[in-house]
Structures are given as C-alpha cells and as structure tokens.
Amino acid sequence: MTDKAPAAPLNAGALPDPMPTRPPRSQWQDVWRQFRSHKGAMAGLALFVFIVLGVAIGPWIWSASPTDIPPVVDMIKNRDMRPIYTLLWDSGAKTSWAHPLGTDNLARDNLARLMFGGRVSIAVGLTAMALSILLGTLIGVMAGYVKKLDGPLMRLTDLFLALPLLPLILVASLMFREALAATFGPEGGVFILVVALIGITSWMQTARIVRGDVLALKEREFILAAQSIGTSPRNLILRHLLPNVVSPIMVSATLGIAIAIITESSLSFLGFGFPPDFPTWGRLLNDSVDRMTLYPERVIWPGMLISLTVLSVNYLGDGLRDALDPRIRGR
Amino acid sequence: MLTFTIRRLTLAVPTLLFISLVIFLLLELAPGDPMAQMPLTIPPEVREQMRVALGLDQPWPVRFWKWCVQFFWIEPQVLIDHIFGTSFSAGDPRVVSWQTRSPVMDTVIQRMPQTLWVVGVAYVVGILIAIPIGIYSAYRQYSIFDQAGTFVTMVGYSVPPFFTGPLVIMIFAVQMGWFPSLYDTTHKVVDWASFKEQLHQMFLPVMVLATQITAQISRFMRAAMLDNLHQDYVRTARAKGLGETMVVMVHVVRNSMIPVVTVIALGVPSIFGGAIITEQVFKVNGIGQLLITAIQANDLPMVQTLTFIFAVLIVLFNLIADVLYGLLDPRIRYD
Amino acid sequence: MTVKSLLLGAAAAVAFAPGAMAERGADGEVKILYWQAPSILNPFLSGGTKDVESASLIVEPLARYNEKGELVPWLVEEIPTVANGGVSEDLTTITWKIMPGLKWSDGTDFTSEDVKFSWEYCTHPEGGCAQSTKFEGVGSVDTPDPLTVVVNFDGPTPFPYGPFVGGESPIIQKAQFADCMGARAPECTDQNFGPIGTGPFVVTEFRPNDVITLVANDYYRDPAKPAFGEVTFKGGGDAAAAGRAVMETGEFDYAWNLQLAPDVISQMEQGGKGVPVVAFGPLLERIHLNHTNPDPALGPDERSVVRPHPFLQEPAVYQAMKMAIDQPLLVEVGYGQAGRVTCNWVPAPDAFNSDSMSCDTQDIAGANKLLDDAGFVDSDGDGVREANGVPMRISFQTSTNAVRQDFQALIKQWWSEIGIDAELRNINASVFFGGDPGSPDTFQKFYADVEMYANTFNGTDPQSYLGNGLCDKAPSPANQWQGENVSRFCMEEYDALHAQLRSTADMAERARIGRELNDMFVMNGGMIPLVQRGRLSARATTLGGVVLNVWDSELWNVADWYRMDE
C-alpha cells in the first residue's frame, strides 16, 4: 500500500494501540493546537474577530445614528465633513471631532454608517457563503460518490449556471417578498431573500469542484481499503472523502464571502436588496464612486473593510485547511 | 471515453430543451414590460397596441413554440444560406429583438469581436499570470512572495469592478492621459499600427478583468498544489531521484490541475457572457452590455436567446471538463 | 484615438471664423455620447427618447419647437394659423405648404405623398406605432398638389399642431417604407436602421445599442451646412462616465442628459474640457398622494380602488405634509443648477405656470400647529399622530435611483418631525414603470400611500396632461390598471373645467384655464410638486452652436453646430 489512508488507523480498530504515552486528546484539540501554530491564521482570526466585534458592539459605543438626518440648518452645516485626519495635510478642511470619519452628503455620520453597514454585509456574506458551501458540498459529494445521481445532479448544476440572475431575483422577490416580510418583518424578510438568492445562485462552482475531486479520490486505494473493511457509506464520506476535499472548499468559501458581499451591493444598487435607507458596505462604496476624487475616504473605508474581511477570512481558511488536514497536522 | 462523450452529447439535447423552457418560464413570470423604458407620455392604449405588435397578446406556450421553431429550425437555415449562398430561409420569421426589431443573431455576431478581444484576452492573460503565481506560492508556502501574492490577489478580488473601473480611468485616463477612457468599437485592426492602437485601447478593461481572474485562479491553483505537494507519491518521486523540476512541474502540477481545470472550463462560457460591469464602465458594448440592456428593456427574445446560447456553452464546457478529468487522471472512469 | 483628437485640435487651431460661411463638412468629425444607446432609428417603432433623438439627425418633421417652446417652420414655408388662413375658421383643417426644391438624401424629391404616407404608416392598426397619439383625431390627409398637405380633423381641434410637428412625428420616405406597413414593420431591418431622411446627416453604419456613424447629407437644403462632415454617435455606459468623457478627458464633444449630483458635475467641470448646458421644460419630480385606500388587507378589487384614504384627504394632513418639505434644499441636494423650486404641476411653458401658490420655505412648526388644530394628535405617545383613530403611518415608494433615495431619506426625516411615520420602499425602475398588471409594484397600481416619480408632456400644450386628473382616468382592475390618474384624484369641478379647456381655442384663455386646473389639483391634495427638473447636458468647449432645447429633440439644430477655437 503506497498511499496510506490518513484516517484509517484511527478507524480500523483492528490493531489496538499498545500503551498510550500521553492522556488521549480529542481530534478537535489537535486541530486547535495545529491552528494556533499557524501565525497567519491567528492574525486572520484576530482581525476577523476585531471587525465582527467592531460592527456588532461598535454601534452600542458610538451612538450616532446611521440613518437619521439632522434638521435642515444642522444638515447644511454638517454635511460633507472630512475625516479628522484630513487636518494633517489640509488645515482648512471641514472637520469635527463629533464625526471622526466625516459625514456624507446628507450629514449622516460615516463611522456609524460603516459600522451599521458592516453588520449587514458580514451577516449576508457569512450566511450566504455558508449556504452556498453547504449546498455545493452536498451536491458535489452526492454527484461524485453516487453514480446514479451524477447525471441528474450535474444537469441541475448546468441549469442553475445557465439561469440569468437578475430575472431570477425579480421572480423570487415578486413571489416571496410579501410573505417573508409578513413573517419576519420587512428587513428580516429582505435579509432571508437576499441570502437565499445569493446562496442558491453561487453553489455551482463549488459543487463542480468537489465532484471532480471526489471522482478522483474515489479511485484511490485508501477508499478501496476503507470500503473493504466495511466502512458505511456515511462514514466513508464524512471521515475519508470530506477531509480530503476541504482545501478547495475553503478556497471557495473565502472567495464566496467576497462574492456575496459584492453581489449584495449590486442587488441593493439595482433596487432588489435592502431598503434604500439601510446602508451596507457595498452600497456605501457604490454610492460614493462618483465622488471619489472629492471625498476619497468614502470609497476607501468601505473598500478597505471589504478587502480586510475577505483577507482575514482567507488566512483563517488557510489555517483551518492546514489544521483539518491530518497529514499536515501530524507533522 | 468516446462512448461516454457521445452519450453525454445525446443527453445534452433534452437537458438543453428543458433549460430553455425553464428560462422562458422564468422570464415570463418576472414582472416587467417591454414598454417600461418608454416615456410616460405614451398613453396606455398605444402601449397596448405596441405590445400586440410584438406578439405579446398570444399565450406563452404559443410564443415558446414560436421561439423554438425560429431558433432551432430557421436560424440554422439562415446560417446555411449565409455560408453556401442558398435561400432556404427566405421569408421565414427569424428571432427578432423587441428593442431593435432586427434579428437577434445578427446583433450577437456583431458583438462577438469586442467581447472576445477584451474578455477573452483578459481571461488568457489572467490564466497565464495565475498559474505560475499559484505554483510558486504553494511551492514556497509562507514565503514573502506567497504572502505578497495572497495579499494582492485577495485585495484585487474583493474590490468590485464598479470601483476599480472608474479608479483606473481616473488615474490612467484622466490624470495621466495614457489611455482612452472609452473603447472604440468601430476600430478595425488592419495593420500593425491599428493593432497597437487596439492593444492600447483595451489595456485598461483587460487590466481590470484580468485582476479578478488572476486572483480567483491563482487561489485555486495554490490550494491544489499544497494538497498534492505533501502526498506520498511526491516523496516517492523524489526518493527515486527525479529532478525537482520534474517532480513539481510534471507530477504535482498535473495532479493539481483537476480542480483548476474545472474552474477554467466553467469560466470559458462566462467569456461569452461578457463582463457586464466592466463592459459598461469602459463602453466596450459587447455581449454583457447587450444582455444587461436587454434585461432592462425586457427584450425577452434577446434575453432568451443569449441565455440559451450561454447554457449551450456551459453544458459543452462541463463536458469538456469531464473529458479532461479523464485525461489528467486515468483512474477516473465514467463507465 | 489620441492621434485623432490631436488632429482635430490642430484643425481647430487653423481656425475658421466661427459661424462664418463655412463649407459643408469642413469641421471634420463631431462625437456625441448618449449613455442610453439607441436601438432603432425609426421613431415610429420606439418611443424611447434615445431613439427619437438619434433619429432626429436623419429624419425631420414639418415644423419644430425652438428652445423657447415656439413653433418654427422646418420643412415648410410658414406655420399655418387661423390668421394666415392655414387653419380653417372652424378649426377642422390645417394646410401645410412644403418648401419647394426639398430633396431626400437619395436625391429624389420630397413630396406631399411622403407626408401622407407617414400618417398612413403610423396609424396602420397592426403596426404598433409608438407615436399614434400624435395623429389622434386625424380623419384624413389630402394632397392636392406635391407641395401642399391638408390635414382634416374629425372635429374642431383648437391645437392642430400634433401631426408632423416635433421630433416624435417626422416624415419618412414613401419609396423606402412602402413595403413595411403594419405587421411587416419589424421585418424591414435595413429601413429601420438606415432611414432616408431630409436631415443634415445620413447613416453609414448602425450598430444597435452601440454606435452610429453618419456622414453629411449631400442633398441637405442649406449648401453650407452641416459644418461637420462626420458624426460618431456612441451609446452605452452611465451618466458619470459620459460626463467625464466630455468635461474631463475631452474624448467626446457632447454628452446627453447627465443626471448626476450637482457636486459631481461641478467637479467634472473643473476638468476644463467641457461645460454643462441647462434648459428647463415641464418635467416635474412630484409626490402623488393616494386618494384610495391601499390597505393590504383589502381584496385585489378593492385595494387602491375604494375611496377614501383613511386620512390623506384631510386638508390639514396634506397641507402639513407639504409645509414640512424644504424644497430649496431638495433642489440643492439633488439637482443643483439642473433643478428649480416650483409649486406647480405644470411649471412650463410660462403661460401655464401658475403664480398663486408659494412653497419656498419650510415650516415645521406651522405644520405641527395645523395638525394639532385639526385634532390629529399623538394620543398614545409613540411619536406618531392618529387621525380618525388610525396612526399616521404611511408607505412611501419610488423607483430605484440615487437622488430619489436621498429625497426619500430627507422627506422621511421631515415628516417624522411632524409626527408622520413613513416606511420607505424603492422598486426597480423597469418594474415600477413597467405597467405589468400582474405586478403589485407598478406606479399605476399604487399599493402605497404616497409615491414619487417624474413626469412631463410633449410639446407645449398641456391639455391631455391635465387630463390626468380626470375621474375616469383612475387606474382600477376594470381597466387593467391602465390609467394616468395615478393619484385617483376625483372632483366634479375639475372634470367640468377640463371639458371647458377642450373646447377653447383662444391661447390666453386656454392658459388661464390651465393654470386654474393646476391650482385645483395641487391645492386639493392631488400631489406635492417637488422640483422642476431641467435637462443638463455637456458640450466640449470647442463645440459651437449648441442650443439646448427641451421642447423637441436635443439635437434639433445639429446642422448649425461647428468647431470653434478654444
């Protein structure tokens, strides 16, 4: 046997371990230990936790309203403020400590809008990504593993790849928006709709990749070995196939967050997303592109936050991949 | 492999018919109206007459049947007539766009060059940059090169083109004045000078698009390489004294290509689909712009035809990807 | 492209005295940019502004409106009136005298048969002509001789300048379109993409939704015009990129309809390569108040059909809502130099612009007092007033568009200050304006309490536009929700006064009735006018002769455009 099955010895149980030298540790402790040793992953985790906490708790601390517009006189006085750091090179800039990142053209506080927008963007990004990875992995594994399902599932994938996204969204919002809004409130309803739509229109690539990998893995000797000792299909998939397709899934997941955040912003822009007075990072970015020479901060901040989130998730994914891979973990 | 290919090709026909029906029903269900872009000064009665003139008063099964006949029976005849100079299709109604009242296929063919020049070149450039980056980043995992590559590609990927497009226009077209901010679709490449002019005008859109493609493919390539680099067969290959180049470039790369091939093959139809936002920002006016304007104008025959051609390409390239799996990994068997 | 613009710059530097007796085609190429791309060059088959305006380079009407909204003869010798005998005393016929010697761009003679054919083409029942309202009431068109056209109306028509007037109603060539009548109209791709016209330019290539290339018409009636030998008419993209290409990079000479925020425009202007041009027509951004009950609990045949609205018809309510809005601020935030404060539904032409109301100051305190005095108070302390036992929570819908969303946010804020809570919704424009009876989100269905959009009318006579306030024009399931009275406004006095307008011929009297109708509609809570929106386009600093016209095609005088020194 040239290709040693990574998890088979744990599972086989045929040869009992003679004498444990250390107290037994669970698999997850091992994973965590490996994860901690990955510097990039820890940095990614720290950054990600920081961003999530910032947008989740931030609005409690920074109490400026992201949506309210002050009365007329104040509005004219306070609109189009520059961030406080502009003073470093332009002492005449219109700034105020009350608005450290400045205000927009309707005198709404940029910092508050960024924090509020981040809540939505991160929630949408994570949930939609999770949904699409779940669907993609499920369908990919089923298609790759169960021969009978391969044809139908792959044709289904073709169908979804071919569907034009915009009309699909129009139909879905026509049919489900009122019902969802009635059950979950207008914003909750839109959230579910947006997440579901991004999720069900972005799983196809993951499914194809996972299926391709599973097709190749299925022919490997360790699977044959596992089958020959009577491993149930369920265990075979969960313990032998899945850990080996984790890395393309992680890459899809990372890219998926970016896609979800950007798709959400395009949806909002096209009028299918959240209500107009509901900021998200993508929307803030989109709304400010026309003014990027006048107020560069309005595109830089949301753009940077999207990038940082994606980047941190990417490193997190890298670390997770290494930690979940038994061959690397052993080293 | 041949029987597999033939079987898949025959299976593709009912699949595609079904897909065309689903697309048709989806477009049918979607709210919207071809008259929506008309000024409000046109009264409802006139709008109704215009709808009737477009054939919208007929029930949907009739319209679907008409589209099928036009697309699968008359359009191929038009193509044959065009090639051989025959006249099978004379007088038959072709698939006609509601916006332009002209045959959809003519417009599609008119748009192909722009899209192939810009999106196609960007795709090839993107892949050519991405694969070496992916290989090297994985081979020297966590080196400076890998870290920098990861950082740049992820930033490139996570910033949407509706931002990068205007940004590069602002820098390179407005401030520096190096490149035109708009793409001239009437430009014809006839000699070396006009070819250089063509490269000049497509530089910015290709740059924006290639960034996205590079980011995506290099991530997948790196991940696949990392998976394979630690496999036992690599150790075996090294142990038996194969050169490092041979080990990495032949054994590891070949095995790592499976997920990457999927990604690349799945991306090819999207070349045809065009790049909606980038085409719009630089006014490339290719297939992507055609599709988005058709969707906005509710030009159903145009949207239906474009998405169907897109579906055909997807089915075709998925088949190609499956065949390539078999070639890259002889252990994969389909029968 | 750079080489070309350099050459053009050099050509301009050689200097022709602007407006002097130039030679046809001497000024080289002019590049026009429309961010909405034209899809067809036959204005009868498409009502889209982009298509009508691009076609106006090629095909022309008998008479046009100039930039002041006055009729000017175009292919005829003079404007027929009752005074000069061109319009019959009983207002049933109008006689046009075609300019002698006029030729089509293929060299054939332009005759009255072509004019008659244009009417037949557009009124063919199977043609689906987008401009058929222009020919409403036309009984027949006679051609007593090749240079005379007599239009006979079915009844007295006080305003007989509908047919063959303005960019929407041009003359097409009979010889070219004779085989394209009715159901065959869509088959004539070559004709629709390259009509033969009398205008200053002739199509050489038309790429639908992309670019049109044109050259000067050899048979154009003025031998010295057009000054430009070629036109490149590019379409597509967005308004910001179009503005940039004219005002910042100078790649194009003219950009159409730049709907951009005022600070963005002024920043682009600093590029120095171009300047914005503005003109005002009757285009009005407004809020319609629903006069029916849009409660979702009502059935499909009752929702937005049964009257009245729970509280929006209370004079105190709609007046307070109006007083709470700061119109000058809306203009400043949304439109800048391309917007004006107006209190009227018909803000232009001047004769119809009523001056009986004023609306340039916000009065939150006054609005609150008005509501308090009327007894609409916040009785349960949740910050929202109650009227007739119903809390004043309203839904406020509009189409998706950055400026409209800013307006929504501002207005929501102001209304919250007077105890009215608005829930905002924006709907994709193609759905909102789509008119699909199956969709709940169209502006006609008005499943909301208030909605905001812009509307206007063609030409200078608002009679049919003011008809949008008539009781029987209200959309309802009975007429498949097709009807222009979106507010569902209904007043007997209004209907009677409009009937009087329809039978009045004297222009001054028509204007007086028009103003009265306008006041009646606005003061009785039909709508809240917000901003009179102008048309803002940009021209290169080197492009001369541009006269922005909102009453007709923006390219109406393209024959007079020329290249000038910087």
PDB file of C-alpha atoms in Angstrom, chain A residues 19-20 69 80 93 99 105 108 114 124 130 142 150 162 183 186 192 203 221 253 261 265 274 284 294-296 309 324:
ATOM      1  CA  MET A  19       0.205   1.737  25.718  1.00  0.00           C
ATOM      2  CA  PRO A  20      -0.868   5.360  25.439  1.00  0.00           C
ATOM      3  CA  ILE A  69     -30.781  63.222   9.010  1.00  0.00           C
ATOM      4  CA  ASP A  80     -19.803  66.636   3.560  1.00  0.00           C
ATOM      5  CA  ALA A  93     -10.686  71.144   5.896  1.00  0.00           C
ATOM      6  CA  HIS A  99     -17.663  62.909  13.221  1.00  0.00           C
ATOM      7  CA  ASN A 105     -23.888  64.479   1.620  1.00  0.00           C
ATOM      8  CA  ARG A 108     -25.093  61.259   8.288  1.00  0.00           C
ATOM      9  CA  LEU A 114     -19.737  51.908   8.267  1.00  0.00           C
ATOM     10  CA  VAL A 124     -25.035  38.411   4.450  1.00  0.00           C
ATOM     11  CA  ALA A 130     -22.307  29.045   4.367  1.00  0.00           C
ATOM     12  CA  MET A 142     -23.528  13.159  -3.845  1.00  0.00           C
ATOM     13  CA  ASP A 150     -24.218  12.143 -11.050  1.00  0.00           C
ATOM     14  CA  ALA A 162     -27.454  28.983 -17.123  1.00  0.00           C
ATOM     15  CA  THR A 183     -43.419  36.676   8.805  1.00  0.00           C
ATOM     16  CA  PRO A 186     -39.596  43.975   6.130  1.00  0.00           C
ATOM     17  CA  ILE A 192     -33.634  35.995   4.081  1.00  0.00           C
ATOM     18  CA  TRP A 203     -23.045  26.932  -5.171  1.00  0.00           C
ATOM     19  CA  GLU A 221      -6.531   2.997  -2.679  1.00  0.00           C
ATOM     20  CA  ALA A 253     -15.641  29.750   0.970  1.00  0.00           C
ATOM     21  CA  ILE A 261     -20.733  40.978  -0.221  1.00  0.00           C
ATOM     22  CA  SER A 265     -24.178  45.582  -3.111  1.00  0.00           C
ATOM     23  CA  PHE A 274     -32.391  46.178   1.341  1.00  0.00           C
ATOM     24  CA  LEU A 284     -21.694  52.790   0.600  1.00  0.00           C
ATOM     25  CA  LEU A 294     -13.655  64.863  -3.870  1.00  0.00           C
ATOM     26  CA  TYR A 295     -14.153  62.545  -0.904  1.00  0.00           C
ATOM     27  CA  PRO A 296     -11.739  59.627  -1.277  1.00  0.00           C
ATOM     28  CA  THR A 309     -12.723  40.992   5.895  1.00  0.00           C
ATOM     29  CA  LEU A 324      -8.083  19.899   9.343  1.00  0.00           C
TER      30      LEU A 324
END
